[in-house]
Amino acid sequence: MSTFGSYYRVTTFGESHCSSVGAIIDGCPPGLQLTPEDIQTQLSRRRPGQSDLTTPRNEKDLVHIQSGTEHGVTLGTPIGLLVKNEDHRPKDYTETDLYPRPSHADYTYLEKYGVKASSGGGRSSARETIGRVAAGAIAERFLKIAYGIEIVAFVTSVGKIHLPANVAPPALVPSPEDEDEVEDSLSPEFQKLLSTITREEVDKYPSRCPHQETHERMTKRIMRAKDANDSIGGTVTCVIRNVPSGLGEPVFDKFEAKLGHAMLSIPATKAFEIGSGFKGTEVPGSKHNDPFVLKDDGKLGTSSNWSGGVQGGITNGEDIYFRIGFKSPATITQEQKTAQYDGTPGTLAARGRHDPCVVPRAVPIVEAMAALVVIDMVLAQNARKGAAALLPAITTLPLTMVMPPKEKLVQQQ
Ligand SMILES: Cc1cc2nc3c(=O)[nH]c(=O)nc-3n(C[C@H](O)[C@H](O)[C@H](O)COP(=O)(O)O)c2cc1C
């Protein structure tokens, strides 16, 4: 489907070479101050042609707000967002008239619909993600004002080049020989990175890896792929800070399930893990559990965060962090032995302008999808809480059924 979310519903439209792409948002809270600039910043971080590391397709990707706001304020009615496709060159794709591109979506779209866009990736193109990024920017604005929520994504690997172990997410830390020895996976450096990283810091590096030496190695790796008419994959890590506890809709719409759904709907994604992820399978429970502590704000929190801020599918108030794996883009200009639609074996050397590595441009898309998940969960939880608040308070419940009063928590310390 082309619609994501239940309360903040985003429908994206558009193909790679049609006249425009965009989104319609239904359910945006009314009374939010909003200008095109609030959306444009993230669209410009996503746009092609930002550096030598991305596709040279030259699109300004200027957003036009079509509806749903007046005098710079949201009306609560559907918001229409439109971005024109300007630099499309369908003729660049004539060699794929005969050939489905290996590992792209040409063959499967045709099998599914029996008809497909005549050039480029059509609906499967990353042009579609413009609507997501625009809708995500509005969601983020609400979340920032309402809760101070911050979402920052950054590149953690390109090919086999990873952030150094001391600042890397758990999965990238090498395991010690001794089975029970716990590696310093949630190193203070990694935790500091999660709690302090900003978009400005990330954007100082065209690779969007906020570590000078690693950035330089990644740049060389991407340029090597590009010069060889090839491509390379990578990972993006994202942190969401200041998320209130209690978000997530068990059991089928657990917070991490929705996050996984959102992330794996981004083109070229192949993997998703949250918190300790696959690394959590190697660490014994005695070391992997996140002990509870009383935090400075008087609330219960945890002293470690292997869980990645989610337990039982519900946020616990700690930072939420997760990692997404992006494959090497399918369209490469070097010759590949493959077959035509009719099965005739042949050689395809694709033309057109393509990203040698998608992760630098995927960063704002990941942030947008994270924002769409959080706002949907926020609106769901507020609907529930609002409805519950209409009922008279029950004071007769046993203590085992309710949160003990705060004074009691302090006494127990
Ligand atoms: C930001 C971004 C840019 C992309 N650029 C390209 C590209 O230039 N060439 C390409 O073949 N795929 C590119 N992709 C990936 C394709 O859209 C995707 O691989 C294709 O639609 C097949 O879908 P799948 O990989 O999800 O199975 C890009 C993806 C993203 C997120």
XYZ file of C-alpha atoms and ligand atoms in Angstrom:
444
model
C 0.000 0.000 0.000
C 1.072 3.577 -0.438
C -0.289 4.698 2.946
C 1.584 4.496 6.252
C 0.236 5.162 9.747
C -3.150 4.976 11.468
C -3.548 8.357 13.196
C -1.056 10.407 11.183
C -1.741 8.845 7.799
C 0.700 9.536 5.020
C -0.063 8.605 1.428
C 2.794 9.156 -1.009
C 2.367 9.483 -4.768
C 4.582 9.687 -7.823
C 7.059 7.801 -9.981
C 10.653 8.538 -10.957
C 9.811 10.225 -14.269
C 6.251 11.555 -13.845
C 5.514 15.259 -13.448
C 5.543 15.412 -9.648
C 5.925 13.418 -6.457
C 4.658 14.139 -2.962
C 2.354 13.180 -0.133
C -1.014 13.754 1.434
C -1.062 13.755 5.219
C -4.337 13.103 7.001
C -4.434 13.517 10.772
C -1.827 16.207 11.364
C -2.754 18.024 14.594
C -4.268 21.477 13.976
C -2.568 24.628 15.253
C 0.995 23.670 14.303
C 2.987 26.586 12.901
C 4.418 25.423 9.593
C 6.244 27.030 6.678
C 7.717 25.403 3.542
C 11.213 26.043 5.014
C 10.401 23.680 7.899
C 10.022 20.919 5.305
C 12.642 22.059 2.804
C 15.638 21.587 5.113
C 15.152 17.821 5.204
C 14.254 17.597 1.490
C 17.484 19.394 0.643
C 19.445 16.922 2.756
C 17.828 14.110 0.718
C 18.095 15.668 -2.737
C 20.368 14.175 -5.379
C 23.515 15.900 -6.601
C 24.719 16.976 -3.149
C 28.281 15.704 -3.622
C 30.427 13.387 -5.779
C 29.218 10.544 -3.566
C 25.647 10.730 -4.869
C 23.795 10.580 -8.187
C 24.332 13.669 -10.374
C 20.580 13.910 -11.193
C 19.997 17.590 -10.539
C 16.739 18.199 -8.738
C 16.025 21.185 -6.504
C 13.195 19.319 -4.833
C 11.383 22.475 -3.775
C 8.245 21.693 -1.820
C 4.895 23.347 -2.547
C 2.287 23.145 0.208
C -1.034 22.625 -1.608
C -3.524 22.509 1.243
C -4.096 22.056 4.948
C -2.464 25.277 6.169
C -3.434 28.915 6.262
C -1.396 31.861 7.592
C 1.369 29.356 8.320
C -0.763 27.231 10.655
C -2.059 23.689 10.100
C -5.847 23.459 9.908
C -6.166 19.790 10.898
C -7.341 19.064 7.354
C -5.338 16.987 4.825
C -2.003 18.566 3.961
C -1.015 18.203 0.302
C 2.716 18.392 -0.461
C 4.048 18.531 -4.019
C 7.558 18.447 -5.489
C 8.095 18.703 -9.254
C 10.286 16.186 -11.097
C 12.410 18.439 -13.280
C 15.616 16.700 -14.364
C 14.197 13.438 -15.713
C 15.757 11.864 -18.774
C 13.686 8.812 -19.737
C 15.874 8.240 -22.817
C 18.719 7.207 -20.480
C 16.856 3.979 -19.899
C 16.259 2.565 -23.401
C 18.619 -0.406 -22.871
C 16.352 -1.583 -20.069
C 13.400 -1.786 -22.502
C 14.580 -5.320 -23.170
C 16.305 -6.126 -19.897
C 14.918 -6.172 -16.368
C 17.732 -4.742 -14.227
C 19.182 -7.478 -11.983
C 18.170 -6.973 -8.341
C 16.064 -3.912 -9.182
C 12.251 -3.969 -9.181
C 11.567 -3.983 -12.956
C 10.762 -7.692 -13.176
C 8.715 -7.976 -9.981
C 6.620 -4.863 -10.716
C 5.804 -6.236 -14.145
C 4.943 -9.655 -12.729
C 2.700 -8.048 -10.100
C 0.868 -5.366 -12.074
C 1.221 -6.678 -15.629
C 2.285 -3.176 -16.656
C 5.032 -0.846 -15.444
C 6.382 2.698 -15.786
C 8.163 2.853 -19.133
C 11.468 4.158 -17.767
C 13.498 4.258 -14.552
C 12.365 2.640 -11.334
C 8.836 4.105 -11.518
C 7.225 3.763 -8.133
C 10.162 1.746 -6.737
C 12.514 4.676 -7.316
C 13.887 6.591 -4.343
C 12.028 9.638 -5.782
C 9.008 8.212 -3.936
C 10.763 8.862 -0.612
C 10.384 12.630 -1.122
C 6.797 12.358 0.129
C 7.974 10.478 3.217
C 10.699 13.002 4.009
C 8.298 15.936 3.633
C 5.646 14.282 5.824
C 8.319 13.235 8.329
C 9.600 16.803 8.621
C 6.136 17.995 9.678
C 5.799 15.118 12.144
C 9.188 15.962 13.599
C 8.238 19.572 14.053
C 5.215 18.541 16.117
C 7.254 16.054 18.159
C 9.991 18.587 18.874
C 7.529 21.235 20.087
C 5.331 18.822 22.046
C 8.015 16.642 23.672
C 11.467 17.943 22.705
C 12.000 14.736 20.694
C 15.194 14.675 18.600
C 15.927 12.239 15.801
C 19.428 11.962 14.338
C 20.695 9.349 11.889
C 24.254 8.855 10.677
C 26.255 6.457 8.555
C 27.987 3.698 10.521
C 29.481 1.643 7.691
C 30.181 1.602 3.964
C 31.145 -1.783 2.577
C 33.583 -3.279 5.085
C 34.572 0.084 6.525
C 32.950 0.580 9.917
C 33.104 3.171 12.662
C 35.863 2.118 15.108
C 34.672 -0.383 17.743
C 34.676 2.150 20.615
C 32.110 4.396 18.907
C 30.232 1.713 16.951
C 26.811 0.172 17.646
C 26.898 -3.158 19.540
C 26.883 -5.397 16.480
C 30.099 -3.890 15.134
C 32.132 -4.644 18.238
C 34.248 -7.806 17.835
C 33.361 -10.610 20.262
C 36.038 -11.730 22.764
C 37.236 -15.371 22.634
C 35.832 -16.161 26.099
C 32.166 -16.993 25.659
C 30.975 -15.200 28.805
C 33.276 -12.241 28.698
C 31.191 -9.171 27.925
C 32.569 -6.832 25.347
C 32.292 -3.136 26.019
C 29.492 -2.938 23.476
C 27.701 0.010 24.931
C 30.963 1.855 25.358
C 30.832 5.287 26.994
C 31.963 6.739 23.629
C 29.064 5.130 21.765
C 26.594 6.232 24.438
C 27.996 9.755 24.306
C 27.687 9.752 20.525
C 24.039 8.682 20.816
C 23.192 11.296 23.410
C 24.986 14.242 21.790
C 25.158 13.758 18.006
C 23.446 16.494 15.996
C 22.479 16.795 12.324
C 24.862 19.721 11.950
C 27.718 17.497 13.128
C 26.661 14.691 10.755
C 26.397 17.084 7.792
C 29.981 18.273 8.195
C 30.890 15.032 6.422
C 29.558 14.355 2.886
C 29.520 10.608 3.708
C 27.389 11.518 6.775
C 29.702 9.448 8.986
C 30.609 11.805 11.862
C 34.149 10.490 12.358
C 36.863 12.176 10.301
C 39.153 9.218 9.651
C 36.301 6.793 8.911
C 34.614 9.382 6.714
C 37.766 9.686 4.610
C 38.052 5.913 4.204
C 34.356 5.658 3.304
C 34.700 8.426 0.728
C 37.550 6.555 -0.954
C 35.522 3.327 -0.887
C 32.497 4.958 -2.537
C 34.672 6.673 -5.152
C 36.380 3.329 -5.881
C 32.956 1.759 -6.526
C 31.935 4.699 -8.704
C 35.158 4.632 -10.756
C 34.698 0.891 -11.337
C 31.111 1.520 -12.581
C 30.028 -0.453 -9.530
C 28.160 0.244 -6.276
C 28.514 -0.483 -2.564
C 26.169 -0.794 0.448
C 26.323 0.347 4.055
C 24.507 0.849 7.333
C 22.746 3.793 8.939
C 22.255 4.086 12.700
C 19.536 6.303 14.139
C 18.847 7.586 17.643
C 15.550 9.024 18.911
C 15.961 11.048 22.117
C 13.436 12.346 24.678
C 10.721 9.870 23.706
C 8.164 9.551 26.523
C 7.642 6.111 28.030
C 4.472 4.231 27.139
C 4.501 4.472 23.323
C 3.863 1.356 21.231
C 0.713 -0.681 20.617
C 1.180 -4.310 21.690
C 0.910 -6.884 20.456
C 1.045 -6.584 16.657
C 2.022 -2.933 16.553
C 4.834 -3.088 19.075
C 7.084 -0.072 18.807
C 9.990 -2.009 17.313
C 7.655 -3.883 14.946
C 6.390 -0.596 13.541
C 9.904 0.771 13.394
C 11.067 -2.337 11.532
C 8.103 -2.041 9.157
C 8.893 1.621 8.518
C 12.602 1.081 7.950
C 12.276 -2.014 5.773
C 9.847 -0.122 3.528
C 12.704 2.194 2.471
C 14.105 1.131 -0.927
C 17.327 -0.942 -0.841
C 16.987 -1.974 2.830
C 17.951 -5.522 3.732
C 18.305 -5.534 7.522
C 17.007 -3.914 10.703
C 18.082 -4.335 14.305
C 17.229 -2.425 17.466
C 19.326 -2.046 20.625
C 21.759 -4.922 21.012
C 20.202 -6.552 17.936
C 21.870 -9.776 16.844
C 24.668 -9.051 19.338
C 22.124 -9.585 22.119
C 22.088 -13.284 21.255
C 25.742 -13.585 22.361
C 25.513 -11.884 25.752
C 24.178 -13.832 28.788
C 21.023 -12.459 30.426
C 22.949 -11.596 33.593
C 24.965 -9.096 31.566
C 22.395 -8.182 28.928
C 19.614 -7.088 31.337
C 19.212 -3.343 31.848
C 18.983 -2.770 35.650
C 16.501 -0.176 36.880
C 17.698 2.974 38.677
C 16.041 6.143 39.910
C 16.941 8.928 37.479
C 17.536 12.612 38.232
C 14.032 13.480 37.008
C 12.566 11.254 39.740
C 11.478 8.593 37.243
C 12.582 5.009 36.987
C 15.128 4.465 34.234
C 17.811 1.946 33.350
C 21.555 2.122 33.966
C 22.385 0.396 30.672
C 20.458 0.339 27.410
C 20.908 -2.944 25.566
C 17.135 -2.845 24.977
C 17.414 0.203 22.744
C 14.690 2.012 24.665
C 11.905 -0.498 24.007
C 10.648 -3.339 26.229
C 7.516 -5.363 25.588
C 7.030 -3.297 22.454
C 6.624 -0.161 24.596
C 9.088 2.700 24.982
C 10.709 2.945 28.425
C 11.956 6.533 28.197
C 15.580 5.671 27.323
C 17.138 6.611 23.985
C 15.847 4.486 21.120
C 18.591 3.393 18.751
C 18.528 1.064 15.766
C 20.536 0.185 12.673
C 19.476 -0.439 9.088
C 21.407 -2.299 6.388
C 21.252 -0.951 2.809
C 22.355 -3.130 -0.089
C 24.649 -1.977 -2.874
C 22.395 -0.217 -5.426
C 21.319 -2.469 -8.260
C 21.853 -0.187 -11.243
C 25.514 -0.288 -12.233
C 27.032 0.830 -15.493
C 29.480 -2.046 -15.808
C 28.470 -4.954 -18.023
C 26.516 -7.750 -16.344
C 25.594 -11.087 -17.843
C 21.862 -11.551 -17.420
C 18.749 -12.261 -19.503
C 16.143 -10.224 -21.370
C 12.449 -10.309 -20.435
C 11.953 -13.086 -23.030
C 14.768 -15.161 -21.531
C 17.379 -14.435 -24.209
C 20.779 -14.378 -22.473
C 22.680 -11.137 -22.957
C 24.776 -8.407 -21.425
C 23.386 -5.286 -19.773
C 25.399 -2.147 -19.082
C 22.853 0.241 -17.614
C 22.982 3.960 -18.330
C 21.268 6.759 -16.428
C 22.484 8.570 -13.310
C 22.732 6.508 -10.187
C 23.918 6.540 -6.601
C 27.103 4.500 -6.155
C 26.072 4.156 -2.475
C 22.709 5.144 -1.012
C 23.553 5.580 2.685
C 24.522 9.298 2.697
C 21.157 10.172 1.148
C 19.251 7.558 3.168
C 19.984 9.418 6.435
C 17.066 11.939 6.213
C 14.758 9.189 4.917
C 15.486 7.082 8.013
C 14.856 10.119 10.226
C 11.558 10.777 8.445
C 10.297 7.212 8.815
C 11.285 7.254 12.504
C 9.268 10.468 12.960
C 6.239 8.896 11.245
C 6.348 5.942 13.644
C 6.752 8.107 16.750
C 3.972 10.571 15.877
C 1.552 7.755 15.114
C 2.316 6.144 18.488
C 2.077 9.501 20.275
C -1.353 10.193 18.791
C -2.549 6.668 19.637
C -1.368 6.936 23.235
C -2.873 10.401 23.664
C -6.190 9.158 22.293
C -6.141 6.329 24.848
C -5.075 8.551 27.728
C -7.577 11.245 26.770
C -10.411 8.728 26.749
C -9.297 7.172 30.057
C -9.144 10.628 31.664
C -12.866 11.048 31.002
C -13.598 8.251 33.500
C -13.767 8.722 37.289
C -10.514 7.730 39.053
C -10.550 4.334 40.785
C -8.819 4.493 44.172
C -9.590 1.001 45.397
C -7.178 -0.998 43.277
C -4.550 -3.138 45.044
C -1.012 -1.666 45.000
C 0.157 -4.539 42.807
C -1.998 -3.134 40.005
C -0.799 0.461 39.960
C 2.432 2.470 39.868
C 3.469 3.118 43.508
C 3.592 6.778 44.492
C 6.901 8.580 43.750
C 7.772 9.031 47.480
C 7.812 5.273 47.802
C 10.269 4.938 44.902
C 12.639 7.402 46.607
C 12.386 5.607 49.969
C 13.308 2.288 48.374
C 16.608 3.687 46.975
C 18.343 7.362 -1.303
C 18.261 6.186 -2.234
C 18.806 6.296 -3.496
C 18.776 5.217 -4.384
N 19.372 5.345 -5.598
C 19.417 4.268 -6.420
C 20.095 4.340 -7.666
O 20.642 5.375 -8.030
N 20.105 3.234 -8.452
C 19.507 2.062 -8.069
O 19.557 1.090 -8.780
N 18.861 1.979 -6.892
C 18.805 3.028 -6.062
N 18.129 2.931 -4.864
C 17.508 1.668 -4.498
C 16.329 1.269 -5.362
O 15.295 2.194 -5.301
C 15.857 -0.123 -4.902
O 16.932 -0.960 -4.710
C 14.956 -0.759 -5.919
O 13.758 -0.062 -5.988
C 14.615 -2.207 -5.589
O 13.982 -2.308 -4.365
P 14.602 -3.118 -3.154
O 16.084 -2.885 -3.180
O 13.986 -2.497 -1.949
O 14.271 -4.556 -3.354
C 18.155 4.007 -3.977
C 17.587 3.917 -2.699
C 17.650 4.987 -1.826
C 17.077 4.853 -0.447
